[in-house]
Coordinates of C-alpha atoms and ligand atoms in Angstrom, one line a residue:
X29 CA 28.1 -8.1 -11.9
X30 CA 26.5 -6.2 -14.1
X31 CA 25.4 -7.5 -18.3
X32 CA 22.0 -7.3 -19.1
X33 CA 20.5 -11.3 -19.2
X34 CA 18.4 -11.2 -21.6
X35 CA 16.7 -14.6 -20.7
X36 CA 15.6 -14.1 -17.5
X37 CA 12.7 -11.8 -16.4
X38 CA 11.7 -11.0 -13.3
X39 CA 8.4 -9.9 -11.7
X40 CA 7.1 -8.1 -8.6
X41 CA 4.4 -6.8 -6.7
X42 CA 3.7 -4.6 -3.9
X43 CA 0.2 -3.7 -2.1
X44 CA -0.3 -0.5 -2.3
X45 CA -1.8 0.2 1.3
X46 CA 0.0 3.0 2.8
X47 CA 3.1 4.8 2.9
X48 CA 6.7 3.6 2.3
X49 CA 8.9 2.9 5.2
X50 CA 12.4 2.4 5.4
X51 CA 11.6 -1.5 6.7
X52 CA 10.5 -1.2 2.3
X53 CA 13.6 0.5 1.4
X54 CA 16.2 -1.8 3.0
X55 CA 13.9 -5.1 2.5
X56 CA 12.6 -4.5 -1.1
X57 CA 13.5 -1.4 -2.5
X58 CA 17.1 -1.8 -2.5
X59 CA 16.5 -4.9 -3.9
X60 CA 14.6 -3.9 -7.0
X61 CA 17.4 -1.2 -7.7
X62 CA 20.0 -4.0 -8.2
X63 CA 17.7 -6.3 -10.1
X64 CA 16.3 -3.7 -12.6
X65 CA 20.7 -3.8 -13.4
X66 CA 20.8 -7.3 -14.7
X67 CA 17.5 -8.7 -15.6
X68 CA 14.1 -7.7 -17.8
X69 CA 11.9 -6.4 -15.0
X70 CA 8.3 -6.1 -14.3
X71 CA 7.1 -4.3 -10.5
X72 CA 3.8 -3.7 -10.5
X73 CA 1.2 -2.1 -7.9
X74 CA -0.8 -5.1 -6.5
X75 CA -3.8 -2.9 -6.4
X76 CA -6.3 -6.0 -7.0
X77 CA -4.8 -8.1 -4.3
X78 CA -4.8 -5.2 -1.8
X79 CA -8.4 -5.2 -2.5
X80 CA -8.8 -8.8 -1.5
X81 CA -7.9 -7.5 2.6
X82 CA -9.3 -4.5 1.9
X83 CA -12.3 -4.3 0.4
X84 CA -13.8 -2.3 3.2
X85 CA -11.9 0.2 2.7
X86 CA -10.7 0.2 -0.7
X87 CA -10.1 4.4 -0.5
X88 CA -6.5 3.5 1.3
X89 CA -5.6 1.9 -2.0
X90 CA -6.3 5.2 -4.0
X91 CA -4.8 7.0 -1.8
X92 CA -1.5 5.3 -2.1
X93 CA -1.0 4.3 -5.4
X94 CA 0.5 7.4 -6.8
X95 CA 2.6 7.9 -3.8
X96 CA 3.6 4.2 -3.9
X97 CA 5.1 4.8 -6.9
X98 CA 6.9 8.1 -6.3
X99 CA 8.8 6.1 -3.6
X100 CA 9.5 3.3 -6.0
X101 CA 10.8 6.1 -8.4
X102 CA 12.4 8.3 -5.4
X103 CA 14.6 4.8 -4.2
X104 CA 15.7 4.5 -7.3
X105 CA 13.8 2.3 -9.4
X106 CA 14.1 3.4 -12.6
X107 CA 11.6 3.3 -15.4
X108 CA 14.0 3.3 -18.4
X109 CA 15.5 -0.2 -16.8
X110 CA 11.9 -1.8 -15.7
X111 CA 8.7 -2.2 -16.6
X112 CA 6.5 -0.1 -14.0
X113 CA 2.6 -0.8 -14.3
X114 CA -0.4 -1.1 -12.1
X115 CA -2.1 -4.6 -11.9
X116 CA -5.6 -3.2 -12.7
X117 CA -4.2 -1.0 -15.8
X118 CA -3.4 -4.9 -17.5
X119 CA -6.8 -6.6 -17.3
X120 CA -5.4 -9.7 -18.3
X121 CA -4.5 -10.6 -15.7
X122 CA -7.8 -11.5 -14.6
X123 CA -8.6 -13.1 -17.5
X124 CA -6.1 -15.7 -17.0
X125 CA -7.0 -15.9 -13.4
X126 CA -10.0 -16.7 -14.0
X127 CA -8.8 -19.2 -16.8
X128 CA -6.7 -20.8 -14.4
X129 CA -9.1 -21.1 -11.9
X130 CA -10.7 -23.9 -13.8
X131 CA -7.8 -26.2 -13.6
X132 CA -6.8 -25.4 -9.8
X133 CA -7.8 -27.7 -7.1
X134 CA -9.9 -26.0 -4.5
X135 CA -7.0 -28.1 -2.0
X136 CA -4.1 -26.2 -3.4
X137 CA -5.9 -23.0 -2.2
X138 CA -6.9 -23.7 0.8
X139 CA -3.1 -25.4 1.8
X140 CA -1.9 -22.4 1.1
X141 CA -0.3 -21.8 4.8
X142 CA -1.1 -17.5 4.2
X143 CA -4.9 -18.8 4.0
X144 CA -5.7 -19.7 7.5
X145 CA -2.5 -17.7 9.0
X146 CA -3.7 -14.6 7.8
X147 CA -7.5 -15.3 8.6
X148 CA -6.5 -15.4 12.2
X149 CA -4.1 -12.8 11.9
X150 CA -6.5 -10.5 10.3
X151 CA -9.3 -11.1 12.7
X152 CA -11.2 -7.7 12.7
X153 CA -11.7 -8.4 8.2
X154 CA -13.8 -10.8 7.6
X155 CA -11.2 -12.8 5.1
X156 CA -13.9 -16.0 4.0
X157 CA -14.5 -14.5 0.6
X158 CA -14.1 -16.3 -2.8
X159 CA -11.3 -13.6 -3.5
X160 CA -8.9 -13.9 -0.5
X161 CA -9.3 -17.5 -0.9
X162 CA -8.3 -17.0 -4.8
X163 CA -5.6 -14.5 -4.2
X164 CA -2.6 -16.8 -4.3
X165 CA -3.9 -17.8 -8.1
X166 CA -4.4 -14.6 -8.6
X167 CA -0.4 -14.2 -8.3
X168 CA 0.2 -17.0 -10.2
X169 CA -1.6 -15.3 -13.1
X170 CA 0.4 -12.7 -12.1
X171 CA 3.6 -14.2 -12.7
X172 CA 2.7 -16.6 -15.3
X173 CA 1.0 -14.3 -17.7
X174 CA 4.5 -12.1 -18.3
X175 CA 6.8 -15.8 -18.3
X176 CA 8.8 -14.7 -15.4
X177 CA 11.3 -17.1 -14.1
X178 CA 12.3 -15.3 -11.4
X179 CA 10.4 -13.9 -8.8
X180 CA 12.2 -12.1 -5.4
X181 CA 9.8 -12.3 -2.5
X182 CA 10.1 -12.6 1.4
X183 CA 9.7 -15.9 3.4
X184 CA 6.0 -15.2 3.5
X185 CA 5.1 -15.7 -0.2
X186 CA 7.5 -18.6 -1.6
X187 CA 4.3 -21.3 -1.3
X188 CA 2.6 -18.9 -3.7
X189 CA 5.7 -19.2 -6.0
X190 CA 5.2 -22.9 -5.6
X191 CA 1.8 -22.8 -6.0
X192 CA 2.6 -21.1 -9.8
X193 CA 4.7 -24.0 -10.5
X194 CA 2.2 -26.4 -10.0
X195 CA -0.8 -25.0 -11.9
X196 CA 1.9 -24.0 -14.7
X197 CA 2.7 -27.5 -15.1
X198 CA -0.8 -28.5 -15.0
X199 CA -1.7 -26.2 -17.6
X200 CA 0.9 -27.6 -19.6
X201 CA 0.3 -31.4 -18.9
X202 CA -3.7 -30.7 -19.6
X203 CA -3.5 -27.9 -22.6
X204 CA 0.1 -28.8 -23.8
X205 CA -0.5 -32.1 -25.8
X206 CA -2.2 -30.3 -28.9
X207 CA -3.5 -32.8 -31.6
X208 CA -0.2 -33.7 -33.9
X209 CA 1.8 -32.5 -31.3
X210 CA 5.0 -35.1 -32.5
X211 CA 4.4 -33.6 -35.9
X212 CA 4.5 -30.1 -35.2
X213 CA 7.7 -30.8 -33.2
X214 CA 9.3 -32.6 -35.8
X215 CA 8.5 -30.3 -39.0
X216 CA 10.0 -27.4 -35.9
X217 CA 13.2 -29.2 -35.7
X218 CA 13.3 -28.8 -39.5
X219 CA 12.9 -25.3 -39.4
X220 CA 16.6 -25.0 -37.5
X221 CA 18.4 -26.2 -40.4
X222 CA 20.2 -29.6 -40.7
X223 CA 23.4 -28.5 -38.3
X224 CA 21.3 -27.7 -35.6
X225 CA 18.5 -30.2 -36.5
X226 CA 21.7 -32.8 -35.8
X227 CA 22.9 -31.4 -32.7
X228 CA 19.1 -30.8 -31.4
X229 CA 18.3 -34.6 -32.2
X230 CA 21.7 -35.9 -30.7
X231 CA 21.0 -33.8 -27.4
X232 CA 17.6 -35.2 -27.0
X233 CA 18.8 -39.2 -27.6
X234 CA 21.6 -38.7 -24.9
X235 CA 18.7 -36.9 -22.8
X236 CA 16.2 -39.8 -23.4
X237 CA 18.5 -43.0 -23.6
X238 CA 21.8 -41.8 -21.2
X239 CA 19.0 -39.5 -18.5
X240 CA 22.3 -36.9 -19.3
X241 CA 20.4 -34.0 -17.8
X242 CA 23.7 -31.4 -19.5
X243 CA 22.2 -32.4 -22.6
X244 CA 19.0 -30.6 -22.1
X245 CA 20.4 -27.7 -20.6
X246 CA 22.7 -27.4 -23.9
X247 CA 19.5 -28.3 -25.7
X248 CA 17.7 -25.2 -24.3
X249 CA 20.5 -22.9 -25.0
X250 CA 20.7 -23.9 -28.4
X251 CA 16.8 -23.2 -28.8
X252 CA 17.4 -19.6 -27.2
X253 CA 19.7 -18.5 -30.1
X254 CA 17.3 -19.9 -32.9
X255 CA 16.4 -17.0 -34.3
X256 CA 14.0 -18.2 -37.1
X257 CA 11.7 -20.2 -34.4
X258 CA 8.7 -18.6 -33.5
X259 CA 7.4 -18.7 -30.0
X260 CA 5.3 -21.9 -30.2
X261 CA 8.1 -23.7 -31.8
X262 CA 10.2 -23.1 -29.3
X263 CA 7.6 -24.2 -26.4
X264 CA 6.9 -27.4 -28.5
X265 CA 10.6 -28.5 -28.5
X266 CA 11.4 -27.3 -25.1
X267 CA 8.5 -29.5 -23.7
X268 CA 9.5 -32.4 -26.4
X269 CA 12.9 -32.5 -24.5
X270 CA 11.3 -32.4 -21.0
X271 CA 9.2 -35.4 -22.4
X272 CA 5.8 -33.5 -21.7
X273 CA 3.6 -31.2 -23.9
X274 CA 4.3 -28.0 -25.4
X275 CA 5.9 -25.9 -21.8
X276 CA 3.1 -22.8 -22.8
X277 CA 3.6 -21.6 -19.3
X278 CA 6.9 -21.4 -17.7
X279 CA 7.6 -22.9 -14.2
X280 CA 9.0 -19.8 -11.8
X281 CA 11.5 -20.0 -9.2
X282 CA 11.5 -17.8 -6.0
X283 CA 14.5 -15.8 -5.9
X284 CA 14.2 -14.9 -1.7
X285 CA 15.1 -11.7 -0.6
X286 CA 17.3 -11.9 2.3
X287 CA 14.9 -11.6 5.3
X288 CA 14.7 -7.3 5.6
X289 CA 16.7 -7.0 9.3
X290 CA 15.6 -3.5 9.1
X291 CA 14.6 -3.0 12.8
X292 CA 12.1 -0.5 13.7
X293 CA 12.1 2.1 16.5
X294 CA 11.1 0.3 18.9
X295 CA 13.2 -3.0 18.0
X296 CA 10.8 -5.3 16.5
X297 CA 10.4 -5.3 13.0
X298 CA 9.5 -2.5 11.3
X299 CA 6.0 -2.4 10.3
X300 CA 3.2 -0.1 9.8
X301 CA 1.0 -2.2 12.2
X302 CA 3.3 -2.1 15.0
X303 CA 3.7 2.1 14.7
X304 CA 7.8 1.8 14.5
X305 CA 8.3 2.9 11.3
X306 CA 10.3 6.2 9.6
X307 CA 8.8 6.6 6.6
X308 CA 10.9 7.6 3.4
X309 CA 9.3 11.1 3.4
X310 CA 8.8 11.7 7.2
X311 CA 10.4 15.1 7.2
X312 CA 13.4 15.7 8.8
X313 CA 12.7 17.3 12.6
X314 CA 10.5 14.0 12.9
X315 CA 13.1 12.4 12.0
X316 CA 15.6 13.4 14.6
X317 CA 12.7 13.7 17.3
X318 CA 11.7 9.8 16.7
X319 CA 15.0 8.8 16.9
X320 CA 16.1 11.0 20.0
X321 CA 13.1 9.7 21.8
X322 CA 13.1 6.0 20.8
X323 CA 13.7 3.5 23.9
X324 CA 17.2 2.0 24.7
X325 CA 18.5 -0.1 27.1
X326 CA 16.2 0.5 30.3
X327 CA 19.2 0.5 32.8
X328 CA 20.8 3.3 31.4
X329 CA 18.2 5.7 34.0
X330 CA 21.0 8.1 34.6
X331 CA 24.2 8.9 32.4
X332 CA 26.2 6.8 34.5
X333 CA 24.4 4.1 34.4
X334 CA 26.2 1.5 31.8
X335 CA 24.3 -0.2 29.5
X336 CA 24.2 -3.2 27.4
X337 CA 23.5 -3.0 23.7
X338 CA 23.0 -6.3 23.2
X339 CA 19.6 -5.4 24.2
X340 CA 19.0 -2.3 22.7
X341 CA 17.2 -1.1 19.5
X342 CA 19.4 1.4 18.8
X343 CA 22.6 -1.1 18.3
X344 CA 20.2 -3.1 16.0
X345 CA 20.2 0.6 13.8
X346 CA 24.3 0.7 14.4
X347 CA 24.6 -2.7 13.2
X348 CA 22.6 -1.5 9.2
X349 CA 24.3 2.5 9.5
X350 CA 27.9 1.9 11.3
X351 CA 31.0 1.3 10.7
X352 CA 33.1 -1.0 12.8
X353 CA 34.6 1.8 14.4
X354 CA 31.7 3.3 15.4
X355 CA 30.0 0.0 16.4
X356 CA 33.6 -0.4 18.9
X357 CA 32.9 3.1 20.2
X358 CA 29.5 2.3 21.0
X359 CA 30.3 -1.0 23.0
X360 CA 33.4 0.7 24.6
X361 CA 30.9 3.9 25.1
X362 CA 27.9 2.4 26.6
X363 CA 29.4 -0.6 28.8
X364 CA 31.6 1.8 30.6
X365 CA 28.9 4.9 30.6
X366 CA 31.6 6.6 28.6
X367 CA 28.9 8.0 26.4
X368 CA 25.6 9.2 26.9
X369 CA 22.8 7.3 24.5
X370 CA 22.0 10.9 22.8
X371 CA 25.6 10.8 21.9
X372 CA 25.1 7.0 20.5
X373 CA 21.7 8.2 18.7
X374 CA 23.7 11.0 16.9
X375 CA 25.8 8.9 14.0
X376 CA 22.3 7.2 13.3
X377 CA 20.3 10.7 13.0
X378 CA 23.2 11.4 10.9
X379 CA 23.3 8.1 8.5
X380 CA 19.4 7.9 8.2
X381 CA 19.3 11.3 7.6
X382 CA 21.9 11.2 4.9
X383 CA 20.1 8.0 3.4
X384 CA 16.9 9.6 3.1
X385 CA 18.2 13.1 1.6
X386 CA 18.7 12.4 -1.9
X387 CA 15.4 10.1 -1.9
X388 CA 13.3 13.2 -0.6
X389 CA 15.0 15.1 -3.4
X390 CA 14.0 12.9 -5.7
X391 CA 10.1 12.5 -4.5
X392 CA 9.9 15.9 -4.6
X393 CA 10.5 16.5 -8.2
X394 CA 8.2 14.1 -8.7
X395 CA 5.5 15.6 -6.2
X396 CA 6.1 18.4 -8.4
X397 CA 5.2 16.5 -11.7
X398 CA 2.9 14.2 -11.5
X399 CA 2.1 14.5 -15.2
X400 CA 5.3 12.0 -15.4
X401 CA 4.5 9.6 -12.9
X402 CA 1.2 9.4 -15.0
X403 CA 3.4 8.8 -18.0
X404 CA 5.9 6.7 -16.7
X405 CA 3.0 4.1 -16.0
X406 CA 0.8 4.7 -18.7
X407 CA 4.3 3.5 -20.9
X408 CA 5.1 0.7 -18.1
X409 CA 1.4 -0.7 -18.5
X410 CA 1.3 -0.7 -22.2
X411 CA 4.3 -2.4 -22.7
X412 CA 3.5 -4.9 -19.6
X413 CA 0.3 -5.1 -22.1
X414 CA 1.7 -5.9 -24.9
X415 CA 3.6 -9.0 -23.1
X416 CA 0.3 -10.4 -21.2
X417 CA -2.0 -10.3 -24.3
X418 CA 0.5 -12.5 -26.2
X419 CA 0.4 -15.0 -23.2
X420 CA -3.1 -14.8 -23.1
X421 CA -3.4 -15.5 -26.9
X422 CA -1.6 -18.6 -26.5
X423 CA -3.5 -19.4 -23.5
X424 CA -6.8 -18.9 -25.5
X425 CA -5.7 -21.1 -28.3
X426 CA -3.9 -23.7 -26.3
X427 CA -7.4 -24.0 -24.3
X428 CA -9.0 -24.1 -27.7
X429 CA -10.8 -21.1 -27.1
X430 CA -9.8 -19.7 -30.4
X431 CA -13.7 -20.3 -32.3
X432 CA -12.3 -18.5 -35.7
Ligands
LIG6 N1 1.3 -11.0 -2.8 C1 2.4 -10.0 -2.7 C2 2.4 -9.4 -1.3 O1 1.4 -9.4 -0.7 C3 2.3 -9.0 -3.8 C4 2.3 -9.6 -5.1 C5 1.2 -9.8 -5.9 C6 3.4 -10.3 -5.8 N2 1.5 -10.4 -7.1 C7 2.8 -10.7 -7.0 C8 4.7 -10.5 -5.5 C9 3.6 -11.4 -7.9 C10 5.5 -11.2 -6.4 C11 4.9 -11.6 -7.6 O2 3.4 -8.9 -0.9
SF4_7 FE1 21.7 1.8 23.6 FE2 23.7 3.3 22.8 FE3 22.4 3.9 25.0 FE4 23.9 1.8 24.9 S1 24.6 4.0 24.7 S2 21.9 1.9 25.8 S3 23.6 1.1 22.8 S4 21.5 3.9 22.9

């Protein structure tokens, strides 16, 4: 652990349609915190593709941002080691949606599986608009337009990782073979002076005549530490080892965040829709009162009753907050009505309560200043900014948009 790696970014976004819930803290959140430790990172409030669900009532979006990020900020996510911005703050990203839109298949859209799913899922919006049907591309800009690599999202959204790498390598295949293209690379491998020049040209003959697929992974390192290649030299030889055009866009991978197991109060899942949820700022008496009253194992009517946690939702809480002693006293407890389920609530009020104390703390101060929170993303967005309009530059000329 821990080394900052320099070559990899990473990139993340999160609708901002209501409060944080501690489903978000243990599923994303927590996530993001370790991340931010080893790799250049980019989380961003998807406030564009909330609108695509939500267009009807786009005021929950508002609403939410700010305190979206407070959370983000209150977990621990921490502005110094990631880029924090909101979507709509870098308009680029649209522009390169909408570039890309030209070169996507109207089928790679509508396969998307969270196309229909979601339609049906979602019956009271009326989901058959251009946008929802575009909002999967709409990511891919997303992604592409910063050169992430890696990209942690749930089960739900790795086919809209896939979908990236597709369009990306059809960008490249359609915009990378520039005119001269064998040229350029070649007066590029020049510019590495004659050692490297060697070892680069050796490393792509052992790729191309011996398939030795080492070679291009030594290839690539050496072009990471070429210090006098700019950008586009770089892309050309990268994509002149693959055997393609110039790699303008880079292919991400899906780094999948261990399915959240945070249960909510009433065992499933924990989600806003189902009403289960603690949030990170519910205040304290709610706390204990949600948890004193949530449901357990329905033969426990009297005290000495015993019970069976297997099929109860608070030993789903035990297995995140406890200990294995305090998991053993629970099963010992409740199978033999030697405790009373108040009794078994009372290490969880205790652990959730200690979780979400410093986290409160935290929001607070930042309650308390929103002039920061204001600052923090005004800084996250420009420098997100200054990222995407190079992409998009590159796009522009690669497209030949560039009428100069
Ligand atoms: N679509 C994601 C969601 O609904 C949010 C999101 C938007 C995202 N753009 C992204 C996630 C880019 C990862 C990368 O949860
Ligand atoms: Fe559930 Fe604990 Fe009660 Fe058993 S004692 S039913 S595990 S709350």
């Amino acid at each position: 652990m821990g080394g900052l790696n320099v070559n990899s970014r990473v990139l993340s976004g999160m609708r901002p349609t209501g409060c944080l819930h501690l489903g978000h803290y243990h599923g994303v959140l927590k996530n993001w915190v370790q991340l931010q430790q080893q790799f250049d990172c980019f989380f961003f409030v998807a406030d564009w593709h909330a609108l695509t669900t939500h267009y009807e009532d786009s005021g929950i979006i508002a609403d939410s941002v700010w305190d979206m990020v407070i959370d983000w900020l209150a977990a621990g996510v921490n502005p110094g080691a990631a880029q924090l911005f909101i979507q709509s703050h870098v308009p680029e990203h649209a522009e390169l949606h909408l570039l890309l839109s030209m070169v996507t298949p109207l089928g790679w859209l509508e396969r998307v599986p969270s196309y229909k799913d979601q339609q049906e899922k979602l019956r009271e919006r009326d989901l058959a608009t251009y946008g929802f049907l575009g909002y999967p591309l709409l990511q891919s800009a997303d992604i592409l337009i910063y050169g992430a690599d890696k990209v942690p999202v749930g089960e739900d959204q790795v086919a809209h990782v896939e979908l990236t790498r597709e369009v990306a390598r059809r960008f490249n295949h359609i915009y990378g073979r520039e005119p001269g293209y064998e040229e350029a690379a070649e007066a590029a491998i020049k510019k590495m002076g004659k050692k490297n020049a060697r070892m680069y040209r050796d490393l792509l003959k052992r790729y191309q005549e011996q398939g030795d697929h080492e070679a291009i992974e030594v290839a690539r390192a050496l072009l990471a530490e070429q210090q006098n290649l700019a950008i586009s030299d770089c892309e050309r030889l990268l994509g002149y080892l693959e055997g393609g055009g110039r790699m303008i866009l880079t292919e991400p991978e899906a780094l999948l965040t261990p399915a959240s197991r945070m249960p909510g109060l009433d065992g499933q899942k924990m989600s806003k829709s189902y009403g289960n949820t603690i949030t990170l700022r519910e205040n304290p008496e709610d706390v204990r009162e949600k948890l004193r009253t949530m449901p357990t194992d329905p033969a426990r009517v009297r005290r000495t009753d015993p019970g069976n946690p297997d099929i109860c939702p608070v030993w789903q809480l035990h297995g995140i907050y406890s200990a294995d002693e305090v998991k053993d006293w629970v099963r010992e407890g409740c199978t033999s009505a030697g405790i009373g389920c108040l009794d078994c609530k009372q290490p969880i009020i205790e652990s959730v309560l200690a979780e979400l104390l410093p986290i409160q703390e935290r929001a607070s101060e930042f309650e308390q200043d929103p002039g920061r929170v204001r600052a923090i993303i005004r800084e996250g967005s420009e420098a997100a900014r200054d990222v995407a309009r190079e992409t998009l530059d590159e796009v522009r000329q690669a497209m030949g948009l560039k009428y100069t």
